[in-house]
PDB file of C-alpha atoms in Angstrom:
ATOM      1  CA  MET F 300    -134.350 110.470 -74.323  1.00  0.00           C
ATOM      2  CA  ALA F 301    -137.020 107.744 -74.452  1.00  0.00           C
ATOM      3  CA  SER F 302    -134.458 105.131 -75.467  1.00  0.00           C
ATOM      4  CA  LEU F 303    -132.201 106.179 -72.561  1.00  0.00           C
ATOM      5  CA  MET F 304    -135.099 105.782 -70.138  1.00  0.00           C
ATOM      6  CA  GLU F 305    -135.944 102.350 -71.529  1.00  0.00           C
ATOM      7  CA  GLU F 306    -132.284 101.324 -71.273  1.00  0.00           C
ATOM      8  CA  LEU F 307    -132.168 102.552 -67.670  1.00  0.00           C
ATOM      9  CA  ILE F 308    -135.316 100.626 -66.747  1.00  0.00           C
ATOM     10  CA  GLN F 309    -134.022  97.446 -68.415  1.00  0.00           C
ATOM     11  CA  THR F 310    -130.640  97.787 -66.697  1.00  0.00           C
ATOM     12  CA  LEU F 311    -132.232  98.323 -63.278  1.00  0.00           C
ATOM     13  CA  ASP F 312    -134.498  95.324 -63.858  1.00  0.00           C
ATOM     14  CA  ALA F 313    -131.540  93.107 -64.811  1.00  0.00           C
ATOM     15  CA  GLU F 314    -129.592  94.369 -61.802  1.00  0.00           C
ATOM     16  CA  GLU F 315    -132.491  93.577 -59.466  1.00  0.00           C
ATOM     17  CA  LYS F 316    -132.739  90.049 -60.912  1.00  0.00           C
ATOM     18  CA  CYS F 317    -129.017  89.456 -60.287  1.00  0.00           C
ATOM     19  CA  TYR F 318    -129.321  90.647 -56.701  1.00  0.00           C
ATOM     20  CA  SER F 319    -132.402  88.438 -56.281  1.00  0.00           C
ATOM     21  CA  GLN F 320    -130.347  85.434 -57.357  1.00  0.00           C
ATOM     22  CA  LEU F 321    -127.858  86.235 -54.602  1.00  0.00           C
ATOM     23  CA  ILE F 322    -130.473  86.016 -51.826  1.00  0.00           C
ATOM     24  CA  PRO F 323    -130.895  82.206 -51.811  1.00  0.00           C
ATOM     25  CA  ILE F 324    -127.123  81.865 -52.123  1.00  0.00           C
ATOM     26  CA  GLU F 325    -126.644  84.051 -49.039  1.00  0.00           C
ATOM     27  CA  GLU F 326    -129.265  82.020 -47.178  1.00  0.00           C
ATOM     28  CA  GLU F 327    -127.401  78.844 -48.124  1.00  0.00           C
ATOM     29  CA  LYS F 328    -124.208  80.510 -46.945  1.00  0.00           C
ATOM     30  CA  THR F 329    -125.816  81.138 -43.549  1.00  0.00           C
ATOM     31  CA  ARG F 330    -126.630  77.440 -43.216  1.00  0.00           C
ATOM     32  CA  ALA F 331    -123.104  76.463 -44.316  1.00  0.00           C
ATOM     33  CA  ILE F 332    -121.497  78.802 -41.784  1.00  0.00           C
ATOM     34  CA  ILE F 333    -123.662  77.412 -38.995  1.00  0.00           C
ATOM     35  CA  ALA F 334    -122.826  73.837 -40.066  1.00  0.00           C
ATOM     36  CA  ASN F 335    -119.133  74.733 -40.455  1.00  0.00           C
ATOM     37  CA  ASP F 336    -119.287  73.248 -43.971  1.00  0.00           C
ATOM     38  CA  LEU F 337    -116.159  74.656 -45.591  1.00  0.00           C
ATOM     39  CA  GLU F 338    -116.610  72.767 -48.850  1.00  0.00           C
ATOM     40  CA  THR F 339    -120.053  74.282 -49.395  1.00  0.00           C
ATOM     41  CA  LEU F 340    -118.735  77.718 -48.439  1.00  0.00           C
ATOM     42  CA  GLN F 341    -116.055  77.412 -51.097  1.00  0.00           C
ATOM     43  CA  ASP F 342    -118.666  76.472 -53.724  1.00  0.00           C
ATOM     44  CA  ILE F 343    -120.878  79.374 -52.644  1.00  0.00           C
ATOM     45  CA  THR F 344    -117.979  81.790 -52.960  1.00  0.00           C
ATOM     46  CA  VAL F 345    -117.470  80.799 -56.603  1.00  0.00           C
ATOM     47  CA  ARG F 346    -121.172  81.282 -57.385  1.00  0.00           C
ATOM     48  CA  GLU F 347    -121.231  84.605 -55.538  1.00  0.00           C
ATOM     49  CA  HIS F 348    -118.201  85.833 -57.436  1.00  0.00           C
ATOM     50  CA  ASP F 349    -119.852  85.162 -60.802  1.00  0.00           C
ATOM     51  CA  LEU F 350    -123.028  87.046 -59.844  1.00  0.00           C
ATOM     52  CA  VAL F 351    -121.084  89.909 -58.290  1.00  0.00           C
ATOM     53  CA  ASP F 352    -119.136  90.317 -61.537  1.00  0.00           C
ATOM     54  CA  GLU F 353    -122.416  90.434 -63.445  1.00  0.00           C
ATOM     55  CA  THR F 354    -123.966  92.991 -61.082  1.00  0.00           C
ATOM     56  CA  SER F 355    -120.828  95.143 -61.245  1.00  0.00           C
ATOM     57  CA  ALA F 356    -121.089  95.255 -65.033  1.00  0.00           C
ATOM     58  CA  LEU F 357    -124.774  96.225 -64.750  1.00  0.00           C
ATOM     59  CA  GLU F 358    -123.988  98.917 -62.169  1.00  0.00           C
ATOM     60  CA  ASN F 359    -121.397 100.393 -64.528  1.00  0.00           C
ATOM     61  CA  LYS F 360    -123.931 100.365 -67.357  1.00  0.00           C
ATOM     62  CA  ARG F 361    -126.566 102.006 -65.109  1.00  0.00           C
ATOM     63  CA  GLU F 362    -124.104 104.723 -64.143  1.00  0.00           C
ATOM     64  CA  ARG F 363    -123.232 105.409 -67.802  1.00  0.00           C
ATOM     65  CA  VAL F 364    -126.916 105.637 -68.741  1.00  0.00           C
ATOM     66  CA  ALA F 365    -127.624 107.931 -65.763  1.00  0.00           C
ATOM     67  CA  ILE F 366    -124.751 110.182 -66.851  1.00  0.00           C
ATOM     68  CA  ASP F 367    -126.178 110.319 -70.366  1.00  0.00           C
ATOM     69  CA  ILE F 368    -129.631 111.173 -69.005  1.00  0.00           C
ATOM     70  CA  ALA F 369    -128.178 113.862 -66.733  1.00  0.00           C
ATOM     71  CA  THR F 370    -126.337 115.370 -69.698  1.00  0.00           C
ATOM     72  CA  VAL F 371    -129.530 115.462 -71.784  1.00  0.00           C
ATOM     73  CA  LEU F 372    -131.411 117.056 -68.872  1.00  0.00           C
ATOM     74  CA  GLY F 373    -128.654 119.563 -68.171  1.00  0.00           C
ATOM     75  CA  ARG F 374    -128.134 118.220 -64.641  1.00  0.00           C
ATOM     76  CA  ASP F 375    -124.953 117.371 -62.762  1.00  0.00           C
ATOM     77  CA  PRO F 376    -124.167 113.688 -63.539  1.00  0.00           C
ATOM     78  CA  LYS F 377    -122.451 113.299 -60.158  1.00  0.00           C
ATOM     79  CA  THR F 378    -125.532 114.195 -58.123  1.00  0.00           C
ATOM     80  CA  ILE F 379    -128.504 113.060 -60.203  1.00  0.00           C
ATOM     81  CA  THR F 380    -130.694 110.435 -58.542  1.00  0.00           C
ATOM     82  CA  LEU F 381    -133.301 108.010 -59.808  1.00  0.00           C
ATOM     83  CA  GLU F 382    -135.958 110.030 -57.987  1.00  0.00           C
ATOM     84  CA  GLN F 383    -134.930 113.132 -59.950  1.00  0.00           C
ATOM     85  CA  ILE F 384    -135.001 111.191 -63.195  1.00  0.00           C
ATOM     86  CA  ALA F 385    -138.469 109.837 -62.336  1.00  0.00           C
ATOM     87  CA  SER F 386    -139.741 113.332 -61.602  1.00  0.00           C
ATOM     88  CA  VAL F 387    -138.746 114.395 -65.130  1.00  0.00           C
ATOM     89  CA  LEU F 388    -141.092 111.697 -66.451  1.00  0.00           C
ATOM     90  CA  LYS F 389    -144.231 113.323 -64.986  1.00  0.00           C
ATOM     91  CA  ASN F 390    -145.605 113.755 -68.524  1.00  0.00           C
ATOM     92  CA  GLN F 391    -144.994 110.065 -69.205  1.00  0.00           C
ATOM     93  CA  PRO F 392    -146.769 108.347 -66.306  1.00  0.00           C
ATOM     94  CA  ALA F 393    -146.310 104.811 -67.666  1.00  0.00           C
ATOM     95  CA  ASP F 394    -142.522 105.187 -67.867  1.00  0.00           C
ATOM     96  CA  GLN F 395    -142.441 106.988 -64.545  1.00  0.00           C
ATOM     97  CA  LYS F 396    -144.363 104.148 -62.915  1.00  0.00           C
ATOM     98  CA  LYS F 397    -142.078 101.494 -64.453  1.00  0.00           C
ATOM     99  CA  LEU F 398    -138.992 103.327 -63.214  1.00  0.00           C
ATOM    100  CA  GLN F 399    -140.390 103.767 -59.720  1.00  0.00           C
ATOM    101  CA  GLU F 400    -141.500 100.123 -59.506  1.00  0.00           C
ATOM    102  CA  VAL F 401    -138.149  98.703 -60.586  1.00  0.00           C
ATOM    103  CA  HIS F 402    -136.349 101.143 -58.290  1.00  0.00           C
ATOM    104  CA  ASP F 403    -138.510 100.072 -55.328  1.00  0.00           C
ATOM    105  CA  ARG F 404    -137.943  96.370 -56.091  1.00  0.00           C
ATOM    106  CA  LEU F 405    -134.209  96.967 -56.345  1.00  0.00           C
ATOM    107  CA  ARG F 406    -134.172  98.856 -53.050  1.00  0.00           C
ATOM    108  CA  ARG F 407    -136.067  96.040 -51.252  1.00  0.00           C
ATOM    109  CA  THR F 408    -133.843  93.349 -52.747  1.00  0.00           C
ATOM    110  CA  VAL F 409    -130.628  95.148 -51.847  1.00  0.00           C
ATOM    111  CA  SER F 410    -131.947  95.791 -48.339  1.00  0.00           C
ATOM    112  CA  ARG F 411    -132.661  92.070 -47.836  1.00  0.00           C
ATOM    113  CA  LEU F 412    -129.235  91.201 -49.216  1.00  0.00           C
ATOM    114  CA  GLN F 413    -127.587  93.638 -46.793  1.00  0.00           C
ATOM    115  CA  GLU F 414    -129.447  92.010 -43.881  1.00  0.00           C
ATOM    116  CA  LEU F 415    -128.196  88.580 -44.922  1.00  0.00           C
ATOM    117  CA  ASN F 416    -124.653  89.850 -45.430  1.00  0.00           C
ATOM    118  CA  ASN F 417    -124.638  91.461 -41.984  1.00  0.00           C
ATOM    119  CA  GLN F 418    -125.976  88.259 -40.430  1.00  0.00           C
ATOM    120  CA  ASN F 419    -123.312  86.158 -42.172  1.00  0.00           C
ATOM    121  CA  LYS F 420    -120.617  88.634 -41.179  1.00  0.00           C
ATOM    122  CA  GLN F 421    -121.688  88.325 -37.540  1.00  0.00           C
ATOM    123  CA  LEU F 422    -121.778  84.514 -37.731  1.00  0.00           C
ATOM    124  CA  LEU F 423    -118.284  84.448 -39.238  1.00  0.00           C
ATOM    125  CA  LYS F 424    -116.990  86.808 -36.551  1.00  0.00           C
ATOM    126  CA  GLU F 425    -118.440  84.559 -33.852  1.00  0.00           C
ATOM    127  CA  ALA F 426    -116.868  81.495 -35.485  1.00  0.00           C
ATOM    128  CA  ILE F 427    -113.469  83.218 -35.590  1.00  0.00           C
ATOM    129  CA  ASP F 428    -113.843  84.325 -31.974  1.00  0.00           C
ATOM    130  CA  MET F 429    -114.628  80.740 -30.981  1.00  0.00           C
ATOM    131  CA  VAL F 430    -111.564  79.399 -32.795  1.00  0.00           C
ATOM    132  CA  GLU F 431    -109.370  82.041 -31.144  1.00  0.00           C
ATOM    133  CA  TYR F 432    -110.848  81.202 -27.739  1.00  0.00           C
ATOM    134  CA  ASN F 433    -110.238  77.468 -28.245  1.00  0.00           C
ATOM    135  CA  MET F 434    -106.664  78.112 -29.348  1.00  0.00           C
ATOM    136  CA  SER F 435    -105.906  80.386 -26.397  1.00  0.00           C
ATOM    137  CA  THR F 436    -107.492  77.885 -23.990  1.00  0.00           C
ATOM    138  CA  ARG F 437    -105.327  75.069 -25.305  1.00  0.00           C
ATOM    139  CA  MET F 438    -102.195  77.168 -25.105  1.00  0.00           C
ATOM    140  CA  SER F 439    -102.874  78.285 -21.533  1.00  0.00           C
ATOM    141  CA  SER F 440    -103.883  74.818 -20.292  1.00  0.00           C
ATOM    142  CA  GLY F 441    -100.344  73.513 -20.643  1.00  0.00           C
ATOM    143  CA  SER F 442    -101.143  71.159 -23.451  1.00  0.00           C
ATOM    144  CA  SER F 443     -98.383  72.616 -25.572  1.00  0.00           C
ATOM    145  CA  ASN F 444     -95.079  70.865 -25.927  1.00  0.00           C
ATOM    146  CA  TYR F 445     -92.986  73.940 -25.283  1.00  0.00           C
ATOM    147  CA  SER F 446     -90.878  74.586 -22.217  1.00  0.00           C
ATOM    148  CA  SER F 447     -91.295  77.734 -20.193  1.00  0.00           C
ATOM    149  CA  ASP F 448     -88.695  79.600 -22.218  1.00  0.00           C
ATOM    150  CA  ALA F 449     -90.345  78.398 -25.457  1.00  0.00           C
ATOM    151  CA  SER F 450     -86.979  77.932 -27.101  1.00  0.00           C
ATOM    152  CA  GLU F 451     -87.114  74.178 -27.302  1.00  0.00           C
ATOM    153  CA  VAL F 452     -89.718  71.475 -27.249  1.00  0.00           C
ATOM    154  CA  ALA F 453     -89.990  69.903 -23.806  1.00  0.00           C
ATOM    155  CA  GLY F 454     -88.566  66.419 -23.552  1.00  0.00           C
ATOM    156  CA  MET F 455     -86.605  66.618 -26.773  1.00  0.00           C
ATOM    157  CA  ALA F 456     -82.906  67.205 -27.129  1.00  0.00           C
ATOM    158  CA  PRO F 457     -81.844  70.178 -29.203  1.00  0.00           C
ATOM    159  CA  GLN F 458     -81.233  69.106 -32.752  1.00  0.00           C
ATOM    160  CA  HIS F 459     -78.959  70.472 -35.386  1.00  0.00           C
ATOM    161  CA  GLY F 460     -80.426  72.296 -38.319  1.00  0.00           C
ATOM    162  CA  MET F 461     -81.026  70.630 -41.614  1.00  0.00           C
ATOM    163  CA  PHE F 462     -77.525  71.497 -42.823  1.00  0.00           C
ATOM    164  CA  ASP F 463     -74.496  70.663 -40.703  1.00  0.00           C
ATOM    165  CA  ALA F 464     -71.800  73.301 -41.101  1.00  0.00           C
ATOM    166  CA  LYS F 465     -69.050  70.755 -40.222  1.00  0.00           C
ATOM    167  CA  GLN F 466     -69.562  68.661 -43.325  1.00  0.00           C
TER     168      GLN F 466
END
C-alpha cells in the first residue's frame, strides 16, 4: 500500500507540473488572440497539444493507481476520492500531508488554467462575432458584386461552364 501511495503522490506532482507549464502558454495565447497573431496561435496549439497528451497519460496513470488503492482498501473504485484516500493515511501523517499538499496545488493550478481557458474562449467568441458582424455589414452595404437575384455577377455576361457540351 505504501508504494501505491508514493506512486499516487508522484503522479499527482507530475500532473500538477504539466498543468503549471500550460499556464504561461495560455497567457501567451491570450496575448496572441488580442493581437490577432495567427502564426503564434498555431505555434501555441502545437505546444499545448504536446502537454495535453502528457497530462492525459498522467491522468490515466493516476486513475489506475486510485483504482488499485480502492481495491486494496475495499472501496468502490468508481467513487473513491483523494480526500477519502488521504483520510486513510491518518496513521501516516507525513504521507497524508504530502498527498493533501500536492492535491491542493493541483486544484489551484487547474483552477487558474480554467480561468485562462474561459477568458480565451470568450476572447475567441468576441473575435468570431466581430468577423461575422464585419462580413454581414459588407454584404448589406451593397459592396457585393451580385445582382438582386444573386444568380449572376452584376456587370458581367453569363459565361459558359468550363466544359462546352457542343464540342
